[in-house]
PDB file of C-alpha atoms in Angstrom:
ATOM      1  CA  UNK T   1      74.645 100.155 116.623  1.00  0.00           C
ATOM      2  CA  UNK T   2      78.611  99.363 114.997  1.00  0.00           C
ATOM      3  CA  UNK T   3      79.752 102.351 116.478  1.00  0.00           C
ATOM      4  CA  UNK T   4      78.538 101.326 119.967  1.00  0.00           C
ATOM      5  CA  UNK T   5      80.206  98.130 119.439  1.00  0.00           C
ATOM      6  CA  UNK T   6      83.440  99.243 118.182  1.00  0.00           C
ATOM      7  CA  UNK T   7      83.718 101.822 121.453  1.00  0.00           C
ATOM      8  CA  UNK T   8      83.014  98.754 123.633  1.00  0.00           C
ATOM      9  CA  UNK T   9      85.563  96.492 122.061  1.00  0.00           C
ATOM     10  CA  UNK T  10      88.305  98.853 122.291  1.00  0.00           C
ATOM     11  CA  UNK T  11      87.277 101.624 125.596  1.00  0.00           C
ATOM     12  CA  UNK T  12      87.919 104.318 123.028  1.00  0.00           C
ATOM     13  CA  UNK T  13      85.676 107.290 123.177  1.00  0.00           C
ATOM     14  CA  UNK T  14      84.183 108.624 119.726  1.00  0.00           C
ATOM     15  CA  UNK T  15      82.598 111.553 118.925  1.00  0.00           C
ATOM     16  CA  UNK T  16      80.712 111.973 115.649  1.00  0.00           C
ATOM     17  CA  UNK T  17      80.739 114.791 113.372  1.00  0.00           C
ATOM     18  CA  UNK T  18      78.326 117.567 113.230  1.00  0.00           C
ATOM     19  CA  UNK T  19      77.003 119.185 110.361  1.00  0.00           C
ATOM     20  CA  UNK T  20      79.134 122.265 111.180  1.00  0.00           C
ATOM     21  CA  UNK T  21      82.218 120.669 109.673  1.00  0.00           C
ATOM     22  CA  UNK T  22      80.763 119.953 106.355  1.00  0.00           C
ATOM     23  CA  UNK T  23      82.402 122.188 103.423  1.00  0.00           C
ATOM     24  CA  UNK T  24      81.592 122.195  99.910  1.00  0.00           C
ATOM     25  CA  UNK T  25      82.971 118.807  98.509  1.00  0.00           C
ATOM     26  CA  UNK T  26      85.515 118.635  95.605  1.00  0.00           C
ATOM     27  CA  UNK T  27      83.800 115.494  93.616  1.00  0.00           C
ATOM     28  CA  UNK T  28      85.012 115.585  90.059  1.00  0.00           C
ATOM     29  CA  UNK T  29      88.408 114.876  88.559  1.00  0.00           C
ATOM     30  CA  UNK T  30      89.078 118.044  87.619  1.00  0.00           C
ATOM     31  CA  UNK T  31      88.824 119.485  91.220  1.00  0.00           C
ATOM     32  CA  UNK T  32      91.250 116.406  92.149  1.00  0.00           C
ATOM     33  CA  UNK T  33      93.817 118.171  90.499  1.00  0.00           C
ATOM     34  CA  UNK T  34      93.600 121.185  92.424  1.00  0.00           C
ATOM     35  CA  UNK T  35      94.759 119.407  95.546  1.00  0.00           C
ATOM     36  CA  UNK T  36      96.809 116.465  94.364  1.00  0.00           C
ATOM     37  CA  UNK T  37     100.187 117.262  92.597  1.00  0.00           C
ATOM     38  CA  UNK T  38     103.637 116.408  92.232  1.00  0.00           C
ATOM     39  CA  UNK T  39     105.923 118.423  94.667  1.00  0.00           C
ATOM     40  CA  UNK T  40     109.261 116.531  94.269  1.00  0.00           C
ATOM     41  CA  UNK T  41     111.036 119.943  95.085  1.00  0.00           C
ATOM     42  CA  UNK T  42     109.955 119.846  98.688  1.00  0.00           C
ATOM     43  CA  UNK T  43     111.354 116.146  99.433  1.00  0.00           C
ATOM     44  CA  UNK T  44     114.597 116.889  98.071  1.00  0.00           C
ATOM     45  CA  UNK T  45     115.823 118.954 101.257  1.00  0.00           C
ATOM     46  CA  UNK T  46     115.412 115.841 103.642  1.00  0.00           C
ATOM     47  CA  UNK T  47     117.608 112.450 103.718  1.00  0.00           C
ATOM     48  CA  UNK T  48     114.880 110.929 101.531  1.00  0.00           C
ATOM     49  CA  UNK T  49     115.195 109.588  98.028  1.00  0.00           C
ATOM     50  CA  UNK T  50     112.694 110.784  95.592  1.00  0.00           C
ATOM     51  CA  UNK T  51     111.817 107.871  93.011  1.00  0.00           C
ATOM     52  CA  UNK T  52     110.679 108.985  89.307  1.00  0.00           C
ATOM     53  CA  UNK T  53     108.876 106.444  87.484  1.00  0.00           C
ATOM     54  CA  UNK T  54     107.066 106.652  84.180  1.00  0.00           C
ATOM     55  CA  UNK T  55     103.571 106.321  85.607  1.00  0.00           C
ATOM     56  CA  UNK T  56     104.613 109.610  87.798  1.00  0.00           C
ATOM     57  CA  UNK T  57     103.370 108.069  90.917  1.00  0.00           C
ATOM     58  CA  UNK T  58     105.002 110.161  93.486  1.00  0.00           C
ATOM     59  CA  UNK T  59     106.984 108.020  96.190  1.00  0.00           C
ATOM     60  CA  UNK T  60     110.402 108.251  98.399  1.00  0.00           C
ATOM     61  CA  UNK T  61     112.370 105.644  99.908  1.00  0.00           C
ATOM     62  CA  UNK T  62     112.573 105.538 103.583  1.00  0.00           C
ATOM     63  CA  UNK T  63     116.635 105.320 103.939  1.00  0.00           C
ATOM     64  CA  UNK T  64     116.423 103.498 107.385  1.00  0.00           C
ATOM     65  CA  UNK T  65     115.392 100.400 105.716  1.00  0.00           C
ATOM     66  CA  UNK T  66     114.829 100.773 102.068  1.00  0.00           C
ATOM     67  CA  UNK T  67     110.952 100.876 102.321  1.00  0.00           C
ATOM     68  CA  UNK T  68     108.972 102.523  99.729  1.00  0.00           C
ATOM     69  CA  UNK T  69     105.849 104.530 100.012  1.00  0.00           C
ATOM     70  CA  UNK T  70     103.492 106.853  98.320  1.00  0.00           C
ATOM     71  CA  UNK T  71     102.758 110.320  99.187  1.00  0.00           C
ATOM     72  CA  UNK T  72     100.110 112.741  97.928  1.00  0.00           C
ATOM     73  CA  UNK T  73      99.788 116.372  98.214  1.00  0.00           C
ATOM     74  CA  UNK T  74      96.511 117.395  99.355  1.00  0.00           C
ATOM     75  CA  UNK T  75      96.288 121.063  99.922  1.00  0.00           C
ATOM     76  CA  UNK T  76      99.289 122.509 101.529  1.00  0.00           C
ATOM     77  CA  UNK T  77     100.067 119.161 103.125  1.00  0.00           C
ATOM     78  CA  UNK T  78     102.480 116.178 101.928  1.00  0.00           C
ATOM     79  CA  UNK T  79     100.880 112.915 103.444  1.00  0.00           C
ATOM     80  CA  UNK T  80     102.326 109.319 103.255  1.00  0.00           C
ATOM     81  CA  UNK T  81      99.678 107.837 101.080  1.00  0.00           C
ATOM     82  CA  UNK T  82     100.472 104.478 102.495  1.00  0.00           C
ATOM     83  CA  UNK T  83     100.341 103.235 106.409  1.00  0.00           C
ATOM     84  CA  UNK T  84     103.923 102.987 108.026  1.00  0.00           C
ATOM     85  CA  UNK T  85     105.726  99.612 107.515  1.00  0.00           C
ATOM     86  CA  UNK T  86     109.043 100.517 109.995  1.00  0.00           C
ATOM     87  CA  UNK T  87     109.970  97.434 112.140  1.00  0.00           C
ATOM     88  CA  UNK T  88     110.885  99.975 114.992  1.00  0.00           C
ATOM     89  CA  UNK T  89     109.590  99.981 118.521  1.00  0.00           C
ATOM     90  CA  UNK T  90     106.152  98.204 119.687  1.00  0.00           C
ATOM     91  CA  UNK T  91     104.185  96.819 116.907  1.00  0.00           C
ATOM     92  CA  UNK T  92     101.980  94.059 115.637  1.00  0.00           C
ATOM     93  CA  UNK T  93     100.847  92.598 112.595  1.00  0.00           C
ATOM     94  CA  UNK T  94      97.191  92.119 112.314  1.00  0.00           C
ATOM     95  CA  UNK T  95      96.816  88.325 113.490  1.00  0.00           C
ATOM     96  CA  UNK T  96     100.367  88.212 113.528  1.00  0.00           C
ATOM     97  CA  UNK T  97     100.559  87.680 109.995  1.00  0.00           C
ATOM     98  CA  UNK T  98     103.500  89.366 108.571  1.00  0.00           C
ATOM     99  CA  UNK T  99     101.320  89.669 104.912  1.00  0.00           C
ATOM    100  CA  UNK T 100      99.172  91.887 107.144  1.00  0.00           C
ATOM    101  CA  UNK T 101     102.057  94.074 107.631  1.00  0.00           C
ATOM    102  CA  UNK T 102     103.131  94.168 104.221  1.00  0.00           C
ATOM    103  CA  UNK T 103      99.584  95.199 102.939  1.00  0.00           C
ATOM    104  CA  UNK T 104      98.063  97.149 105.900  1.00  0.00           C
ATOM    105  CA  UNK T 105     101.234  98.547 107.718  1.00  0.00           C
ATOM    106  CA  UNK T 106     102.108  97.991 111.058  1.00  0.00           C
ATOM    107  CA  UNK T 107     100.145  98.381 114.138  1.00  0.00           C
ATOM    108  CA  UNK T 108     101.888 100.763 116.717  1.00  0.00           C
ATOM    109  CA  UNK T 109     101.367 101.779 120.389  1.00  0.00           C
ATOM    110  CA  UNK T 110     101.558 105.545 120.783  1.00  0.00           C
ATOM    111  CA  UNK T 111     104.653 105.983 122.160  1.00  0.00           C
ATOM    112  CA  UNK T 112     106.236 104.255 119.148  1.00  0.00           C
ATOM    113  CA  UNK T 113     104.083 106.039 116.847  1.00  0.00           C
ATOM    114  CA  UNK T 114     105.260 109.347 118.039  1.00  0.00           C
ATOM    115  CA  UNK T 115     108.662 108.926 117.376  1.00  0.00           C
ATOM    116  CA  UNK T 116     108.744 106.430 114.462  1.00  0.00           C
ATOM    117  CA  UNK T 117     108.278 108.655 111.233  1.00  0.00           C
ATOM    118  CA  UNK T 118     111.102 109.129 108.881  1.00  0.00           C
ATOM    119  CA  UNK T 119     113.347 112.136 109.208  1.00  0.00           C
ATOM    120  CA  UNK T 120     111.255 115.169 107.593  1.00  0.00           C
ATOM    121  CA  UNK T 121     108.258 113.647 108.472  1.00  0.00           C
ATOM    122  CA  UNK T 122     106.196 113.346 111.914  1.00  0.00           C
ATOM    123  CA  UNK T 123     103.332 111.890 113.255  1.00  0.00           C
ATOM    124  CA  UNK T 124     100.220 114.527 112.664  1.00  0.00           C
ATOM    125  CA  UNK T 125      98.661 116.799 115.106  1.00  0.00           C
ATOM    126  CA  UNK T 126      94.857 116.559 115.558  1.00  0.00           C
ATOM    127  CA  UNK T 127      94.629 119.783 113.686  1.00  0.00           C
ATOM    128  CA  UNK T 128      96.949 118.635 111.128  1.00  0.00           C
ATOM    129  CA  UNK T 129      94.195 116.019 110.621  1.00  0.00           C
ATOM    130  CA  UNK T 130      91.307 118.561 110.543  1.00  0.00           C
ATOM    131  CA  UNK T 131      93.266 120.422 108.013  1.00  0.00           C
ATOM    132  CA  UNK T 132      93.453 117.388 105.672  1.00  0.00           C
ATOM    133  CA  UNK T 133      89.580 116.743 106.001  1.00  0.00           C
ATOM    134  CA  UNK T 134      89.045 120.534 105.305  1.00  0.00           C
ATOM    135  CA  UNK T 135      90.810 120.038 101.780  1.00  0.00           C
ATOM    136  CA  UNK T 136      88.343 117.009 100.797  1.00  0.00           C
ATOM    137  CA  UNK T 137      84.856 118.227 101.890  1.00  0.00           C
ATOM    138  CA  UNK T 138      85.004 118.376 105.739  1.00  0.00           C
ATOM    139  CA  UNK T 139      84.678 115.604 108.112  1.00  0.00           C
ATOM    140  CA  UNK T 140      81.291 114.597 107.141  1.00  0.00           C
ATOM    141  CA  UNK T 141      82.499 113.308 103.966  1.00  0.00           C
ATOM    142  CA  UNK T 142      86.231 113.018 103.818  1.00  0.00           C
ATOM    143  CA  UNK T 143      85.804 109.134 104.210  1.00  0.00           C
ATOM    144  CA  UNK T 144      84.456 109.197 100.571  1.00  0.00           C
ATOM    145  CA  UNK T 145      87.797 111.053  98.990  1.00  0.00           C
ATOM    146  CA  UNK T 146      90.126 109.410 101.737  1.00  0.00           C
ATOM    147  CA  UNK T 147      89.182 105.600 101.693  1.00  0.00           C
ATOM    148  CA  UNK T 148      90.333 103.162  99.081  1.00  0.00           C
ATOM    149  CA  UNK T 149      88.193 101.476  96.831  1.00  0.00           C
ATOM    150  CA  UNK T 150      88.984  97.965  97.935  1.00  0.00           C
ATOM    151  CA  UNK T 151      89.038  95.418 100.933  1.00  0.00           C
ATOM    152  CA  UNK T 152      86.199  97.553 102.921  1.00  0.00           C
ATOM    153  CA  UNK T 153      83.469  95.082 103.791  1.00  0.00           C
ATOM    154  CA  UNK T 154      80.876  97.646 102.187  1.00  0.00           C
ATOM    155  CA  UNK T 155      81.234 101.406 102.204  1.00  0.00           C
ATOM    156  CA  UNK T 156      84.252 101.740 100.314  1.00  0.00           C
ATOM    157  CA  UNK T 157      85.637 105.214  99.271  1.00  0.00           C
ATOM    158  CA  UNK T 158      86.325 106.935  95.892  1.00  0.00           C
ATOM    159  CA  UNK T 159      90.188 107.476  96.998  1.00  0.00           C
ATOM    160  CA  UNK T 160      89.593 110.644  94.818  1.00  0.00           C
ATOM    161  CA  UNK T 161      92.610 112.417  96.887  1.00  0.00           C
ATOM    162  CA  UNK T 162      95.013 109.303  96.415  1.00  0.00           C
ATOM    163  CA  UNK T 163      95.084 108.935 100.388  1.00  0.00           C
ATOM    164  CA  UNK T 164      94.195 105.085 100.560  1.00  0.00           C
ATOM    165  CA  UNK T 165      92.699 104.549 103.680  1.00  0.00           C
ATOM    166  CA  UNK T 166      92.670 100.474 104.152  1.00  0.00           C
ATOM    167  CA  UNK T 167      90.531  98.711 106.626  1.00  0.00           C
ATOM    168  CA  UNK T 168      93.698  97.580 108.645  1.00  0.00           C
ATOM    169  CA  UNK T 169      91.818  97.304 111.962  1.00  0.00           C
ATOM    170  CA  UNK T 170      93.886  97.442 115.331  1.00  0.00           C
ATOM    171  CA  UNK T 171      94.707  95.682 118.572  1.00  0.00           C
ATOM    172  CA  UNK T 172      92.608  96.344 121.480  1.00  0.00           C
ATOM    173  CA  UNK T 173      93.840  96.463 125.507  1.00  0.00           C
ATOM    174  CA  UNK T 174      93.336  92.668 125.811  1.00  0.00           C
ATOM    175  CA  UNK T 175      95.658  92.229 122.732  1.00  0.00           C
ATOM    176  CA  UNK T 176      92.770  90.982 120.591  1.00  0.00           C
ATOM    177  CA  UNK T 177      92.884  92.090 117.156  1.00  0.00           C
ATOM    178  CA  UNK T 178      89.623  93.517 115.658  1.00  0.00           C
ATOM    179  CA  UNK T 179      88.011  95.111 113.094  1.00  0.00           C
ATOM    180  CA  UNK T 180      89.769  94.647 109.869  1.00  0.00           C
ATOM    181  CA  UNK T 181      87.758  95.011 106.861  1.00  0.00           C
ATOM    182  CA  UNK T 182      85.607  97.367 108.788  1.00  0.00           C
ATOM    183  CA  UNK T 183      87.650 100.205 110.257  1.00  0.00           C
ATOM    184  CA  UNK T 184      90.756 101.994 110.044  1.00  0.00           C
ATOM    185  CA  UNK T 185      92.117 104.051 113.141  1.00  0.00           C
ATOM    186  CA  UNK T 186      95.215 106.284 113.083  1.00  0.00           C
ATOM    187  CA  UNK T 187      97.200 107.672 115.957  1.00  0.00           C
ATOM    188  CA  UNK T 188      97.530 111.516 116.080  1.00  0.00           C
ATOM    189  CA  UNK T 189     100.063 113.083 118.427  1.00  0.00           C
ATOM    190  CA  UNK T 190      97.928 115.232 120.083  1.00  0.00           C
ATOM    191  CA  UNK T 191      97.443 114.327 123.940  1.00  0.00           C
ATOM    192  CA  UNK T 192      94.401 114.776 125.933  1.00  0.00           C
ATOM    193  CA  UNK T 193      92.964 114.266 129.319  1.00  0.00           C
ATOM    194  CA  UNK T 194      94.341 111.627 131.745  1.00  0.00           C
ATOM    195  CA  UNK T 195      96.858 110.181 129.610  1.00  0.00           C
ATOM    196  CA  UNK T 196      94.571 109.486 126.635  1.00  0.00           C
ATOM    197  CA  UNK T 197      95.234 110.771 122.969  1.00  0.00           C
ATOM    198  CA  UNK T 198      93.080 111.854 120.116  1.00  0.00           C
ATOM    199  CA  UNK T 199      92.856 109.325 117.363  1.00  0.00           C
ATOM    200  CA  UNK T 200      91.288 109.338 113.983  1.00  0.00           C
ATOM    201  CA  UNK T 201      88.612 106.639 113.031  1.00  0.00           C
ATOM    202  CA  UNK T 202      87.136 105.814 109.237  1.00  0.00           C
ATOM    203  CA  UNK T 203      84.308 102.767 109.250  1.00  0.00           C
ATOM    204  CA  UNK T 204      82.630 101.117 106.708  1.00  0.00           C
ATOM    205  CA  UNK T 205      78.963 102.371 107.437  1.00  0.00           C
ATOM    206  CA  UNK T 206      79.468 105.607 106.432  1.00  0.00           C
ATOM    207  CA  UNK T 207      81.770 108.578 105.025  1.00  0.00           C
ATOM    208  CA  UNK T 208      82.387 110.596 107.430  1.00  0.00           C
ATOM    209  CA  UNK T 209      85.160 110.554 109.721  1.00  0.00           C
ATOM    210  CA  UNK T 210      85.378 110.270 113.825  1.00  0.00           C
ATOM    211  CA  UNK T 211      87.748 111.835 116.174  1.00  0.00           C
ATOM    212  CA  UNK T 212      87.976 110.107 119.436  1.00  0.00           C
ATOM    213  CA  UNK T 213      90.412 109.046 122.380  1.00  0.00           C
ATOM    214  CA  UNK T 214      92.395 106.298 123.189  1.00  0.00           C
ATOM    215  CA  UNK T 215      94.802 105.125 125.868  1.00  0.00           C
ATOM    216  CA  UNK T 216      98.299 105.005 124.534  1.00  0.00           C
ATOM    217  CA  UNK T 217      98.910 101.046 124.588  1.00  0.00           C
ATOM    218  CA  UNK T 218      96.366 100.318 122.068  1.00  0.00           C
ATOM    219  CA  UNK T 219      98.013  99.615 118.516  1.00  0.00           C
ATOM    220  CA  UNK T 220      96.794 101.627 115.666  1.00  0.00           C
ATOM    221  CA  UNK T 221      98.258 102.570 112.209  1.00  0.00           C
ATOM    222  CA  UNK T 222     100.708 105.541 111.448  1.00  0.00           C
ATOM    223  CA  UNK T 223     100.441 108.029 108.867  1.00  0.00           C
ATOM    224  CA  UNK T 224     103.072 110.427 108.402  1.00  0.00           C
ATOM    225  CA  UNK T 225     103.011 113.983 107.304  1.00  0.00           C
ATOM    226  CA  UNK T 226     105.648 116.000 105.872  1.00  0.00           C
ATOM    227  CA  UNK T 227     107.241 118.603 108.324  1.00  0.00           C
ATOM    228  CA  UNK T 228     105.908 121.865 107.258  1.00  0.00           C
ATOM    229  CA  UNK T 229     109.326 124.012 106.483  1.00  0.00           C
ATOM    230  CA  UNK T 230     109.821 121.484 103.911  1.00  0.00           C
ATOM    231  CA  UNK T 231     106.207 121.533 102.129  1.00  0.00           C
ATOM    232  CA  UNK T 232     105.475 125.197 102.369  1.00  0.00           C
ATOM    233  CA  UNK T 233     107.827 127.084  99.845  1.00  0.00           C
ATOM    234  CA  UNK T 234     107.671 130.320  99.082  1.00  0.00           C
ATOM    235  CA  UNK T 235     104.852 129.989  96.025  1.00  0.00           C
ATOM    236  CA  UNK T 236     102.722 127.945  98.467  1.00  0.00           C
ATOM    237  CA  UNK T 237     102.784 130.333 101.471  1.00  0.00           C
ATOM    238  CA  UNK T 238     101.877 133.084  99.032  1.00  0.00           C
ATOM    239  CA  UNK T 239      98.997 131.223  97.835  1.00  0.00           C
ATOM    240  CA  UNK T 240      97.954 130.291 101.463  1.00  0.00           C
ATOM    241  CA  UNK T 241      97.905 133.990 102.481  1.00  0.00           C
ATOM    242  CA  UNK T 242      95.894 135.282  99.305  1.00  0.00           C
ATOM    243  CA  UNK T 243      93.335 132.500 100.587  1.00  0.00           C
ATOM    244  CA  UNK T 244      93.279 133.732 103.964  1.00  0.00           C
ATOM    245  CA  UNK T 245      92.803 137.345 102.578  1.00  0.00           C
ATOM    246  CA  UNK T 246      90.076 136.734 100.306  1.00  0.00           C
ATOM    247  CA  UNK T 247      88.226 134.547 103.091  1.00  0.00           C
ATOM    248  CA  UNK T 248      88.598 137.488 105.520  1.00  0.00           C
ATOM    249  CA  UNK T 249      87.422 139.825 102.475  1.00  0.00           C
ATOM    250  CA  UNK T 250      84.311 137.685 101.925  1.00  0.00           C
ATOM    251  CA  UNK T 251      83.453 137.548 105.616  1.00  0.00           C
ATOM    252  CA  UNK T 252      83.501 141.207 105.743  1.00  0.00           C
ATOM    253  CA  UNK T 253      81.453 141.609 102.647  1.00  0.00           C
ATOM    254  CA  UNK T 254      78.704 139.188 104.390  1.00  0.00           C
ATOM    255  CA  UNK T 255      78.682 141.126 107.656  1.00  0.00           C
ATOM    256  CA  UNK T 256      78.074 144.519 105.715  1.00  0.00           C
ATOM    257  CA  UNK T 257      75.139 143.104 103.790  1.00  0.00           C
TER     258      UNK T 257
END
C-alpha cells in the first residue's frame, strides 16, 4: 500500500487513526465561521505587523525578513496558514528549486524547526496538533478541512478551515526528495523515545491525518502556532471555560441516565 511505501522511503513510523478520534464534522460554510475569524487584536502584542487589506484576508509580516504569511483562527488557536519560508538554519527547497520554496515553503531539519518560528509563535507540540484536529472533526476527517483544493495528485481537501495544506513532500535520510504532490509532513516539538520526534502526515489517498515518528535529520515542512498568551484573551478564556463546564455537565447527566 501507499502508506507502507511511504514508511520504507522515510524510515518513519506512522500510526493510523482509529474511529475513537472521530468527532462531529463541521461541514457547512456557516459552521466554518465558528472557528475561523479575524483576531487582529491578539497579534498587536508582538513584534509582528498586522496587514489589513480590502479582502479581509488575515496576514502578518515576519520582521526578520519581511516575509508575509496568512494566518487562520481555528478554535482557540491561531495558526500560520502557509508553510514557513525563513532562510535560517538547515533547510532545503524541494529538488533544489527556489520556486518550490516560494510555493511550498522550506523543508527543515528538526533542530532548525524547533527554533525558527517568528517571535510570538512557536513550533506546535503534538497536543496542539491534536487540538487543531478536534476543532475540524477529529483526525479521521481533518484532512478534508485542512488540505488545499489544488496540487494534490488526488484526494484534495475542501480547505474549509483556510489552513491550506499543500503536498510539499520531504527530504529523506539519503537526501532524496520524495512525495511532492502525494504527501505533506509537519514537525512537532514533541520528542519521543530514542531521539525521535512526533510528526504529522497528510496523504493523497484519504482524509485522515497520521501521527508518526521521525529521526531529527529528515527535512519536513513547518507550521507555527501563536503563543497561547497572545491568543487567549479574557473573552476566549471565558468561552473555553464555559465549554469545559458544559461538557462536564453533559458527561454527568449521561452517567445518571
